[in-house]
């Protein structure tokens, strides 16, 4: 299997090259040159998530040096449960993606990416150059990446976050790992952090010296494994009930929901996929009008979805090249902060559940559908545990949210971070200094 750039069909590479490169050299995103078909009859649904994912992804890894290691990579990734549990009657389910170490779905992609890079380094053996993963984060991505690479000493991880603009719990989660993972509190905004990371990637001397790898959501090493939980939930449902399971997916950069669309494109029995967004309405407007109008992001309660220009739209346009096909294939529904608050407040009474603000947007879709008389099977995708957003959730429900054990263990560890000026030159010198010292 080869991968090509969304912008230039002739620009091709292997999967492991795509993983190390991040975006394609022409600025496009890597996509498979063809979509393999997967037979729902033979998907090993009862064998556990690692085995299922190995089967599902083997065609995507065909001919790649990582293929012989795919079993290990999957076993390493799926060390926690991803249950799809019934909610309020027969026809509604919740896909719980928050049982990983940092209590958000990004653990799946981050762990898979870390395992791939580890194997790429091992395969290169003595000739392996040091690899440095560099990320800017407003919270969830950084902690998932930090946790995933914890203790992988052949890989250095550097995380930039805006000082004072992530919650104390999030800051703690970024700084409580082994010495190969370092967190920098940047004296600026998230945009400053992103700009510094972009400048580092654009610096030939740094790229050469450190072999910088991006762990953001456009990386195929994060995107591909996310197909697994949709494949598993939909196929199990289809085998039991003979119907298609429809999904409501909290959406920001469109990485998670795109994985659902890709899983469906392999022929697996997924029903509708609805993109549940917050007040950043670029996707519902695009799918309605056919005009893509990115804008600056708007701050909302579901802050991991505050995206004004979702990167994976470029992959959506590749999968569905014209407006009519896109409209037929996918819809988006948005939710404002007042409704997010209402769903969190009413979650306990209506469903016996405490939703995180992102999942609340997916609940909005469900409730709109049910109000329209839609009685088909729906699955609300729960992207994070409410305990990660205690500052928002606890005042609304009037009681503390119990912290899951993995998160509690992480919060009990000591944490440290280093102060960094919001300046590309300052980042460059700490990178060169700390990575060479570690090598
Ligand atoms: C990152 C994130 C999202 C958005 O996922 P995308 O892949 O960017 O669309 C939704 N919910 C939570 C909790 C997240 O951390």
XYZ file of C-alpha atoms and ligand atoms in Angstrom:
454
model
C 0.000 0.000 0.000
C 1.295 3.421 -0.924
C 0.213 6.794 0.361
C -0.136 9.944 -1.733
C -0.511 13.613 -1.014
C -4.039 15.028 -1.171
C -2.596 17.794 -3.382
C -0.305 15.880 -5.754
C -1.250 12.357 -6.809
C 2.276 11.581 -7.999
C 3.818 12.441 -4.630
C 3.877 9.025 -2.969
C 5.539 7.248 -0.045
C 5.278 4.304 2.322
C 3.261 4.529 5.505
C 6.264 4.654 7.829
C 7.724 7.543 5.822
C 4.378 9.341 6.003
C 4.342 8.871 9.787
C 7.800 10.376 10.199
C 7.129 13.222 7.757
C 3.818 14.536 9.113
C 2.428 16.666 6.270
C 3.486 15.913 2.683
C 6.262 18.099 1.198
C 3.666 19.995 -0.898
C 1.723 20.901 2.249
C -0.996 18.280 1.574
C -1.976 15.356 3.801
C -1.107 11.725 3.197
C -3.972 9.435 2.128
C -3.962 5.822 0.917
C -3.739 5.407 -2.865
C -6.722 3.062 -2.657
C -9.075 2.113 0.144
C -8.873 -1.575 1.011
C -12.141 -3.412 1.429
C -12.720 -5.102 4.777
C -15.199 -7.944 5.138
C -17.424 -7.556 8.200
C -18.013 -11.324 8.174
C -14.373 -12.070 8.872
C -13.506 -9.197 11.228
C -12.389 -10.910 14.487
C -14.820 -9.041 16.740
C -14.533 -11.388 19.699
C -10.757 -11.569 19.811
C -10.066 -8.301 21.631
C -9.245 -4.836 20.313
C -5.549 -5.528 19.609
C -6.243 -8.545 17.379
C -9.174 -6.838 15.692
C -7.079 -3.757 14.930
C -4.211 -5.829 13.558
C -6.636 -7.501 11.148
C -8.261 -4.199 10.190
C -5.012 -2.300 9.616
C -2.928 -5.045 7.976
C -3.978 -3.942 4.443
C -3.060 -0.340 5.318
C 0.422 -1.556 6.368
C 0.937 -3.870 3.365
C 4.549 -3.675 2.026
C 5.615 -1.425 4.859
C 8.628 -2.262 7.043
C 6.278 -1.871 10.031
C 3.954 -4.700 8.926
C 5.825 -7.460 10.834
C 5.522 -5.315 13.975
C 1.852 -4.452 13.616
C 0.779 -7.103 16.155
C 3.140 -5.680 18.776
C 2.082 -2.107 17.968
C -1.597 -2.986 18.435
C -0.953 -4.957 21.631
C 0.991 -2.014 23.012
C -1.756 0.460 22.099
C -4.906 -1.310 23.270
C -4.167 -1.923 26.919
C -7.445 -0.451 28.150
C -11.120 -1.117 27.474
C -13.143 0.705 24.830
C -16.670 -0.410 25.704
C -19.799 0.451 23.747
C -22.492 0.438 26.415
C -26.285 0.765 26.235
C -27.843 4.060 27.223
C -31.509 4.752 27.875
C -33.239 1.871 26.162
C -32.417 -0.433 23.312
C -31.490 1.933 20.569
C -28.927 4.243 22.091
C -25.333 3.471 22.995
C -22.252 5.284 24.283
C -18.830 4.487 22.908
C -16.534 5.205 25.856
C -13.182 6.336 24.511
C -11.941 7.715 27.833
C -10.500 4.715 29.668
C -6.912 5.335 28.561
C -4.140 6.825 30.720
C -5.110 10.478 30.140
C -8.874 9.866 29.973
C -9.463 11.048 26.377
C -9.687 9.298 22.994
C -6.371 10.824 21.939
C -4.635 8.124 24.008
C -5.402 5.581 21.265
C -3.746 7.532 18.459
C -0.871 8.803 20.592
C 0.000 5.324 21.883
C -0.172 3.829 18.394
C 2.043 6.589 16.986
C 4.551 6.133 19.824
C 4.690 2.384 19.190
C 5.221 2.950 15.443
C 8.066 5.407 16.038
C 9.673 3.090 18.557
C 9.668 0.258 15.993
C 10.939 2.574 13.232
C 13.852 3.531 15.516
C 14.583 -0.107 16.421
C 14.437 -1.193 12.779
C 16.955 1.493 11.833
C 19.227 0.108 14.562
C 22.654 1.694 14.883
C 22.035 4.091 12.011
C 18.978 5.569 13.749
C 19.216 9.315 14.195
C 17.629 10.660 17.345
C 13.963 11.487 16.864
C 12.337 14.447 18.569
C 8.582 14.748 18.800
C 7.533 18.376 19.061
C 3.959 19.441 19.891
C 2.069 22.554 20.811
C -0.967 21.860 22.957
C -3.936 23.582 24.508
C -4.388 20.553 26.777
C -5.573 17.121 25.657
C -3.162 16.394 22.804
C -0.070 17.172 24.830
C -0.983 14.964 27.764
C -1.871 12.002 25.539
C 1.412 12.381 23.653
C 3.434 12.856 26.854
C 1.908 9.756 28.451
C 2.338 7.683 25.295
C 6.083 8.360 24.976
C 6.823 8.178 28.701
C 10.009 6.165 29.190
C 10.692 5.545 25.467
C 14.231 6.826 25.805
C 15.155 6.533 22.115
C 12.645 9.316 21.453
C 12.699 12.805 22.938
C 9.406 14.640 23.405
C 9.050 18.398 23.802
C 5.677 19.910 24.646
C 4.794 23.589 24.495
C 1.745 24.942 26.290
C 0.579 28.461 27.098
C 1.409 29.313 30.711
C -1.700 29.889 32.805
C -4.101 28.966 30.001
C -4.492 25.255 30.634
C -6.192 23.954 33.774
C -3.956 23.058 36.759
C -4.840 19.397 36.242
C -3.876 19.598 32.572
C -0.589 21.344 33.382
C 0.185 18.625 35.902
C -0.522 15.920 33.317
C 1.983 17.482 30.944
C 4.860 17.568 33.378
C 4.756 14.317 35.354
C 6.713 11.987 33.056
C 10.223 10.562 32.621
C 13.160 12.652 31.501
C 12.597 11.998 27.780
C 9.389 14.067 27.995
C 9.808 17.752 28.805
C 7.065 20.334 29.166
C 7.631 24.037 28.493
C 5.252 26.683 29.775
C 5.427 29.338 27.106
C 4.961 32.974 28.101
C 2.278 33.529 25.487
C -0.871 32.114 23.893
C -1.576 28.765 22.252
C -1.148 30.508 18.893
C 2.357 31.546 19.966
C 3.124 27.916 20.827
C 1.868 26.767 17.434
C 3.839 29.433 15.615
C 7.043 28.438 17.446
C 6.503 24.778 16.523
C 5.856 25.690 12.879
C 9.037 27.775 12.777
C 11.023 24.899 14.246
C 9.714 22.534 11.567
C 10.603 25.082 8.897
C 14.198 25.395 10.171
C 16.465 23.117 8.082
C 19.253 23.108 10.679
C 16.889 21.932 13.423
C 15.185 19.348 11.225
C 18.557 17.981 10.248
C 19.989 17.933 13.758
C 16.969 16.547 15.580
C 14.775 14.767 13.023
C 11.635 16.524 14.182
C 8.404 14.542 14.064
C 4.951 16.048 14.455
C 2.385 14.334 16.660
C -0.600 16.454 15.668
C -3.864 14.951 14.501
C -2.982 14.941 10.804
C -0.375 12.232 11.430
C -1.570 8.909 9.945
C -0.048 7.136 12.926
C -2.756 8.747 15.029
C -5.565 8.646 12.501
C -5.538 5.023 11.310
C -5.922 3.246 14.685
C -8.983 5.384 15.447
C -10.871 3.361 12.814
C -10.701 0.396 15.129
C -13.328 1.336 17.716
C -15.850 2.320 15.053
C -15.232 -0.922 13.177
C -15.647 -2.962 16.353
C -18.776 -1.221 17.677
C -20.549 -1.133 14.303
C -19.710 -4.699 13.303
C -20.700 -6.149 16.672
C -23.972 -4.246 16.518
C -24.629 -5.383 12.959
C -23.977 -9.016 13.826
C -26.305 -8.888 16.835
C -29.108 -6.704 15.482
C -28.703 -6.796 11.716
C -28.922 -2.987 11.559
C -26.500 -0.145 10.991
C -25.226 1.777 14.010
C -25.158 5.565 13.495
C -22.514 7.707 15.194
C -22.505 11.206 16.648
C -18.859 12.282 16.956
C -17.592 15.355 18.875
C -15.494 17.105 16.235
C -12.774 19.746 16.072
C -9.911 19.002 13.684
C -11.968 16.163 12.196
C -9.390 13.460 12.951
C -11.629 11.200 15.010
C -14.717 11.532 12.797
C -12.635 11.092 9.651
C -11.501 7.729 11.000
C -15.182 6.714 11.211
C -15.729 7.798 7.597
C -12.649 5.876 6.476
C -13.825 2.762 8.341
C -17.172 3.042 6.561
C -15.393 3.503 3.215
C -13.743 0.085 3.643
C -17.249 -1.398 3.419
C -17.806 -2.010 7.119
C -21.428 -1.627 8.282
C -21.415 1.868 9.780
C -24.526 3.997 9.346
C -24.633 7.783 9.438
C -21.707 9.752 10.822
C -22.677 13.158 12.227
C -20.032 15.713 13.099
C -21.035 17.261 16.427
C -19.349 20.644 16.742
C -19.460 23.564 19.134
C -20.022 27.191 18.114
C -17.100 26.961 15.695
C -19.498 26.388 12.826
C -17.176 26.051 9.854
C -18.185 22.419 9.163
C -21.984 22.676 9.227
C -21.814 25.786 7.037
C -19.443 24.062 4.631
C -21.615 20.970 4.318
C -24.742 23.092 3.828
C -23.393 25.592 1.328
C -20.383 23.924 -0.278
C -18.341 27.034 0.561
C -15.423 26.478 2.908
C -14.864 29.572 5.017
C -12.310 29.022 7.755
C -12.032 31.680 10.440
C -10.332 32.359 13.743
C -11.375 29.892 16.447
C -14.010 30.876 19.008
C -13.494 29.949 22.674
C -16.194 27.568 23.977
C -16.736 25.194 26.894
C -15.695 22.293 24.631
C -12.241 23.793 24.151
C -10.534 20.778 22.550
C -12.913 21.420 19.646
C -12.236 25.153 19.301
C -10.979 24.914 15.742
C -11.661 27.486 13.032
C -9.925 25.658 10.187
C -10.089 21.880 10.710
C -6.966 20.310 9.191
C -8.600 17.097 8.061
C -11.117 18.850 5.790
C -8.522 18.250 3.113
C -8.947 14.504 3.639
C -12.747 14.857 3.630
C -12.503 16.522 0.213
C -10.320 13.695 -1.030
C -12.787 11.037 0.155
C -15.813 12.921 -1.215
C -14.576 15.062 -4.082
C -17.798 16.952 -4.862
C -20.354 18.824 -2.812
C -23.301 16.537 -3.586
C -21.400 13.423 -2.525
C -20.079 15.123 0.599
C -23.563 16.202 1.585
C -24.940 12.734 1.068
C -22.121 11.182 3.086
C -21.818 13.368 6.152
C -23.663 16.006 8.153
C -22.634 18.415 10.883
C -24.727 19.725 13.780
C -23.528 22.441 16.138
C -24.186 23.133 19.812
C -23.789 26.386 21.762
C -22.452 26.708 25.312
C -25.929 27.051 26.837
C -26.952 23.694 25.408
C -23.621 22.127 26.433
C -24.360 23.272 29.978
C -27.917 21.953 29.817
C -26.807 18.501 28.650
C -24.228 18.303 31.429
C -26.783 19.454 34.032
C -29.485 17.047 32.833
C -27.167 14.106 32.103
C -27.539 12.519 35.520
C -31.320 12.652 35.629
C -31.901 11.664 32.003
C -29.196 9.063 31.476
C -27.428 8.510 34.789
C -24.323 9.998 33.170
C -21.942 12.892 33.694
C -20.895 14.139 30.260
C -17.727 16.044 29.448
C -18.386 19.288 27.516
C -17.286 17.701 24.217
C -19.479 14.654 24.601
C -22.364 17.002 25.450
C -22.227 18.252 21.830
C -22.743 14.684 20.621
C -25.686 14.327 23.020
C -27.239 17.413 21.390
C -27.244 15.573 18.041
C -28.874 12.532 19.603
C -31.592 14.603 21.225
C -32.308 16.498 18.001
C -32.653 13.198 16.144
C -34.910 11.658 18.758
C -37.058 14.829 18.818
C -37.454 14.451 15.039
C -38.816 10.931 15.587
C -35.646 9.113 14.523
C -35.827 5.739 16.275
C -32.774 4.158 14.645
C -29.791 2.914 16.680
C -27.478 5.805 17.597
C -24.130 5.802 19.295
C -22.912 8.853 21.190
C -19.121 8.946 21.048
C -17.756 9.987 24.463
C -14.351 11.509 23.766
C -13.232 12.374 27.313
C -13.992 11.718 30.969
C -15.826 14.536 32.758
C -13.174 14.558 35.509
C -10.752 16.209 33.059
C -13.018 19.254 32.938
C -13.995 19.446 36.569
C -13.897 23.248 36.570
C -16.796 23.320 34.087
C -18.689 20.193 35.075
C -18.708 20.264 38.894
C -20.451 23.641 39.325
C -23.144 22.519 36.836
C -23.943 19.233 38.548
C -23.318 20.561 42.065
C -21.069 17.709 43.148
C -17.522 16.447 42.620
C -16.769 14.167 39.673
C -14.889 11.059 40.873
C -11.443 10.909 39.246
C -10.718 7.641 37.385
C -7.819 5.661 38.908
C -5.343 6.152 36.023
C -5.805 9.895 36.083
C -5.588 9.958 39.877
C -2.278 8.055 39.782
C -0.900 10.547 37.289
C -1.991 13.501 39.394
C -0.266 11.976 42.426
C 3.120 12.002 40.677
C 5.404 15.033 41.015
C 5.339 17.356 38.028
C 7.735 19.912 36.625
C 7.876 22.275 33.673
C 10.295 24.849 32.357
C 9.528 28.441 31.550
C 10.144 29.467 27.950
C 9.887 32.852 26.210
C 7.400 32.964 23.310
C 10.227 33.119 20.843
C 11.409 30.714 18.125
C 15.067 31.420 18.904
C 14.586 30.482 22.552
C 12.912 27.217 21.522
C 15.720 26.424 19.094
C 18.421 26.776 21.722
C 16.630 24.639 24.337
C 15.941 21.988 21.720
C 19.533 21.765 20.560
C 20.831 21.847 24.110
C 18.487 19.313 25.737
C 18.265 16.802 22.890
C 22.004 16.607 22.433
C 22.508 16.248 26.159
C 20.053 13.316 26.157
C 21.596 11.550 23.136
C -9.359 16.497 20.463
C -10.710 16.307 21.047
C -11.876 16.350 20.244
C -11.829 16.691 18.775
O -11.278 15.647 18.033
P -10.806 15.906 16.509
O -10.163 14.659 16.084
O -9.859 17.069 16.563
O -12.035 16.240 15.719
C -13.091 16.080 20.844
N -13.180 15.810 22.165
C -12.088 15.762 22.964
C -12.271 15.470 24.408
C -10.822 16.002 22.437
O -9.741 15.969 23.244
